[in-house]
CSV table of C-alpha atoms in Angstrom, one decimal:
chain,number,residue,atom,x,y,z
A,1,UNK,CA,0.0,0.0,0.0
A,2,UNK,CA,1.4,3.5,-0.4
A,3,UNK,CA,0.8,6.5,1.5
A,4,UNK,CA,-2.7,7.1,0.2
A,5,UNK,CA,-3.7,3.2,0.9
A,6,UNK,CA,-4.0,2.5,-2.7
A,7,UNK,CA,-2.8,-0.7,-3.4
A,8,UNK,CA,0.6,-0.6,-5.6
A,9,UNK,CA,1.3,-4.7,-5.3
A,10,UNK,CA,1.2,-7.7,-4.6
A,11,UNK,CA,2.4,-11.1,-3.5
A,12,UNK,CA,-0.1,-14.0,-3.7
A,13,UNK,CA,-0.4,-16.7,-0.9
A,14,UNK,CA,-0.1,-20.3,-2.1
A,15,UNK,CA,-1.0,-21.7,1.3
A,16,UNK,CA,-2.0,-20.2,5.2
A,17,UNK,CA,-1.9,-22.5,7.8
A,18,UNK,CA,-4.1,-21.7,11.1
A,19,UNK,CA,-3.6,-23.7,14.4
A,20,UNK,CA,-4.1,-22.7,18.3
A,21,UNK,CA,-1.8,-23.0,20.8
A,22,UNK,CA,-2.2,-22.7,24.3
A,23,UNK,CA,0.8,-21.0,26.2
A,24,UNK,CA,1.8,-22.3,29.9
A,25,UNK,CA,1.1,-19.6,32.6
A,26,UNK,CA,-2.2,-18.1,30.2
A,27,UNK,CA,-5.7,-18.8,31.2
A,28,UNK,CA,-7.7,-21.2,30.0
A,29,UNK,CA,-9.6,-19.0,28.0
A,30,UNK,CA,-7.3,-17.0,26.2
A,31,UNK,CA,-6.1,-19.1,23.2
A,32,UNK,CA,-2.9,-18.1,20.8
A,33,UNK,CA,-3.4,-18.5,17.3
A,34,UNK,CA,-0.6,-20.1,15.3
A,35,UNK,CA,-0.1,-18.7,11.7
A,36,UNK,CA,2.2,-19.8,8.8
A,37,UNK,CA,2.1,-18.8,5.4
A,38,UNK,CA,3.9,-19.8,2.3
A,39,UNK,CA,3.7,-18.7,-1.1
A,40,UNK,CA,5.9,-15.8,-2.3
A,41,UNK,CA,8.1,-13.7,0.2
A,42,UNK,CA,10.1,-10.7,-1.7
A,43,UNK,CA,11.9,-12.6,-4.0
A,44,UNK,CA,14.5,-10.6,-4.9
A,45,UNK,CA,17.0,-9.4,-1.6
A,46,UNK,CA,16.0,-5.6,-1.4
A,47,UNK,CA,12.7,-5.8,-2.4
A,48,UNK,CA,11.5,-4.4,1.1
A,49,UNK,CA,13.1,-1.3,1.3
A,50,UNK,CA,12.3,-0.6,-2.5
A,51,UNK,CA,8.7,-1.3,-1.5
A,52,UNK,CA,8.7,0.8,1.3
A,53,UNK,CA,10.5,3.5,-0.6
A,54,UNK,CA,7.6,3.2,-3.4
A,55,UNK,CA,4.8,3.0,-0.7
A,56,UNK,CA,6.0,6.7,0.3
A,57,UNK,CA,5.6,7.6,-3.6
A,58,UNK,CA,7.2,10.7,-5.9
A,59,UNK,CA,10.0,8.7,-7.0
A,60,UNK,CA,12.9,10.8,-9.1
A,61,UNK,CA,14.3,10.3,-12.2
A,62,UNK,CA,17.7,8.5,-11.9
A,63,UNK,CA,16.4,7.5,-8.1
A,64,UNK,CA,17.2,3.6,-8.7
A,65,UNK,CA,21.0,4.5,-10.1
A,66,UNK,CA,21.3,6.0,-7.0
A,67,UNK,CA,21.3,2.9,-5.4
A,68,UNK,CA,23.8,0.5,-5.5
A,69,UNK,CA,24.5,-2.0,-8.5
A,70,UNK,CA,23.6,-5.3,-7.1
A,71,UNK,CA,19.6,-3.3,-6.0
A,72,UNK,CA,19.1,-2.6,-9.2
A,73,UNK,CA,17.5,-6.1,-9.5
A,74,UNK,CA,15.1,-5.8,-6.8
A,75,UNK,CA,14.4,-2.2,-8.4
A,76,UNK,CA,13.6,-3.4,-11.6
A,77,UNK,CA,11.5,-6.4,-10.0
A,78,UNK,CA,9.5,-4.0,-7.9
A,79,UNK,CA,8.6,-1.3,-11.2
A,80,UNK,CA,7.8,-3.7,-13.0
A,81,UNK,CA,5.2,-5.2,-10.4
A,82,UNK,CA,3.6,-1.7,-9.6
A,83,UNK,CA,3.6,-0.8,-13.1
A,84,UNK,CA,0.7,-4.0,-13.8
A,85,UNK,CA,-0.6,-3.5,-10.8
A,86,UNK,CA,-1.5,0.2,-11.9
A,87,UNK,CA,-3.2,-1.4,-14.7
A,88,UNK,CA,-0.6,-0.7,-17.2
A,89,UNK,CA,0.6,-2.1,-20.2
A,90,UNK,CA,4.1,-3.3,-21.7
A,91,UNK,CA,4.0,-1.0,-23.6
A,92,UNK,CA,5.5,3.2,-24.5
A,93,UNK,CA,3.5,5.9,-22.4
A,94,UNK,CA,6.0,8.6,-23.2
A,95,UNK,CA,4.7,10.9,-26.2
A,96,UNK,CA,8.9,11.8,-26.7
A,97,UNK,CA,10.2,11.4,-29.7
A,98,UNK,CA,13.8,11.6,-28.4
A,99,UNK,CA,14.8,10.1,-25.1
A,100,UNK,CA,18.3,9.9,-23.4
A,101,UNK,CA,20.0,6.8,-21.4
A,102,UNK,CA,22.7,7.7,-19.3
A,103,UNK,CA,24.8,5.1,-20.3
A,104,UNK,CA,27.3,5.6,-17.4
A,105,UNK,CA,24.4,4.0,-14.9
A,106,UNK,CA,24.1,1.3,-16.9
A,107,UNK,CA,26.3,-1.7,-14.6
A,108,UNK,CA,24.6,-4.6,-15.3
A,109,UNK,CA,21.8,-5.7,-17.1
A,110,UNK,CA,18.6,-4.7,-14.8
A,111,UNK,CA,20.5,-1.9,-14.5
A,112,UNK,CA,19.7,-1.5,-18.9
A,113,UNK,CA,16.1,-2.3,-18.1
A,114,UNK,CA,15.7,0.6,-15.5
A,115,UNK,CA,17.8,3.1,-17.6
A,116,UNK,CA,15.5,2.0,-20.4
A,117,UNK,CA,12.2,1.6,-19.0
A,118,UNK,CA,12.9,5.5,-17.4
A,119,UNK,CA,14.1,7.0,-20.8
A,120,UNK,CA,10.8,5.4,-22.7
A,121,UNK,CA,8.0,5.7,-19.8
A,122,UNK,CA,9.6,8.3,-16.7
A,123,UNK,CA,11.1,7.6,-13.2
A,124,UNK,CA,9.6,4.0,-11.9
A,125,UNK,CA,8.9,3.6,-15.6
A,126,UNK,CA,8.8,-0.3,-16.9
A,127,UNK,CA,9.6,-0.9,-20.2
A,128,UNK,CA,11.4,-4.9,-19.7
A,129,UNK,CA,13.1,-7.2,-17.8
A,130,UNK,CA,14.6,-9.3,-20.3
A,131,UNK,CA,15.2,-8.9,-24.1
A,132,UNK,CA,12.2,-11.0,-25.3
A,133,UNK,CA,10.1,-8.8,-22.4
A,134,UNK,CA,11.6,-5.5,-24.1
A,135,UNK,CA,11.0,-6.9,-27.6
A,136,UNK,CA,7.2,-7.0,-26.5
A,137,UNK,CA,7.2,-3.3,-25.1
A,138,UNK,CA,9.2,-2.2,-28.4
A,139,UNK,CA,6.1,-3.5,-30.3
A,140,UNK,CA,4.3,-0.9,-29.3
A,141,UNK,CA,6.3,1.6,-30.7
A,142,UNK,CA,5.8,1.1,-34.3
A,143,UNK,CA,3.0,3.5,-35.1
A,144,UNK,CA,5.4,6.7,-33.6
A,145,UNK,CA,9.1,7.1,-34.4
A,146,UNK,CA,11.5,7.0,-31.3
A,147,UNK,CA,15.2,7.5,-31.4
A,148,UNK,CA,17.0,7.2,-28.2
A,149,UNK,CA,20.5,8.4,-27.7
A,150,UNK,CA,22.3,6.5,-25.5
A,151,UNK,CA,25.1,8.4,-24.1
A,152,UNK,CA,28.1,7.0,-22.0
A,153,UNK,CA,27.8,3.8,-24.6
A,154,UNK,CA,31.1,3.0,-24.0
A,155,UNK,CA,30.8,2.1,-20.5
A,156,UNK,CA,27.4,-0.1,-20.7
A,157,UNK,CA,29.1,-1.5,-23.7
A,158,UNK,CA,31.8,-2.5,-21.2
A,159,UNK,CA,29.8,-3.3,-18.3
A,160,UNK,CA,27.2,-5.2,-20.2
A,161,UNK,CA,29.4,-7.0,-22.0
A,162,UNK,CA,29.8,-6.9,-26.4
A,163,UNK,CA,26.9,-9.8,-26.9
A,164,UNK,CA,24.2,-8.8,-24.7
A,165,UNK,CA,25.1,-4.4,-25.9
A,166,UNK,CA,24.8,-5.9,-29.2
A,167,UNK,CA,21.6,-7.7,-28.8
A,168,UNK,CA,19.9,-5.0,-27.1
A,169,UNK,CA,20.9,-2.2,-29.6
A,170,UNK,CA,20.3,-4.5,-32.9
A,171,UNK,CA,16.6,-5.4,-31.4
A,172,UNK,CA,15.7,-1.5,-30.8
A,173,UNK,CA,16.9,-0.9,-34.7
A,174,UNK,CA,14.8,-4.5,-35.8
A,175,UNK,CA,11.7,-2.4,-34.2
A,176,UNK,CA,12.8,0.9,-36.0
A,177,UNK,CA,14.4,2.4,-33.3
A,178,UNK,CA,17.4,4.9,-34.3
A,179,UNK,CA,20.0,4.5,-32.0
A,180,UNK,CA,22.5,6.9,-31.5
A,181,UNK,CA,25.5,5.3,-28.8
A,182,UNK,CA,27.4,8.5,-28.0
């Protein structure tokens, strides 16, 4: 829930367990209830203080780079969940023609997908969480030109590594994406 109580996601329980259990030293008519739950937890390590970062709301531009490298996971894991939760689509919400990546963000590869889905859609933006996801969100952008100038290429190239910086620039140009690596 965020600060207004509107729900912004959510985990789903696979299984509760309910039992009683009767403490020594209570009275006979107070019981305890027992509780277990399993299903999913946060499944990705800093999840919980991304939600509770969310739940506050007016997230920045550039907020998830502030964080370290190995959040950027959970970051991307918890945009992604509040963006279909809000009822959102995989697809472009910007009306930009041109956007901008800050290429020197760009660490590892949920690190790509924040820097991209922010450039496409704004700060908490989604716009995929693996190539074949981002292929789906660049589907959308076929009716209206985009060209997005990736600056500080070099050092995603680096970071990224040459296959996957390959892949992800040659499937933006396979969707008619002009990409300019600066």
């Amino acid at each position: 829930m965020d600060h207004q109580c509107k729900r912004i996601g959510a985990y789903y329980i696979r299984r509760a367990n309910f039992g009683t259990s009767n403490e020594i030293g209570r009275s006979d008519d107070l019981v305890n209830v027992v509780s277990s739950f399993h299903g999913y937890a946060y499944p990705h390590p800093y999840a919980g203080d991304i939600w509770r970062r969310w739940a506050l709301g007016g997230i920045k531009l550039g907020e998830w780079a502030s964080r370290p490298t190995d959040t950027h996971d959970s970051w991307l894991h918890v945009a992604q969940t509040v963006w279909f939760e809000s009822g959102r689509r995989a697809i472009r919400y910007g009306a930009d023609s041109t956007v901008s990546m800050d290429g020197s963000t760009i660490n590892s590869e949920p690190s790509f997908y924040c820097a991209t889905g922010e450039a496409v859609n704004g700060a908490g933006g989604y716009f995929g969480s693996s190539l074949s996801g981002l292929a789906d969100c660049l589907s959308s952008v076929r009716k209206a030109s985009l060209q997005v100038i990736w600056n500080e290429a070099r050092h995603s190239r680096e970071r990224l590594g040459e296959e996957f910086f390959t892949s992800a620039v040659n499937l933006m140009q396979e969707f008619g994406i002009e990409v300019t690596l600066r």
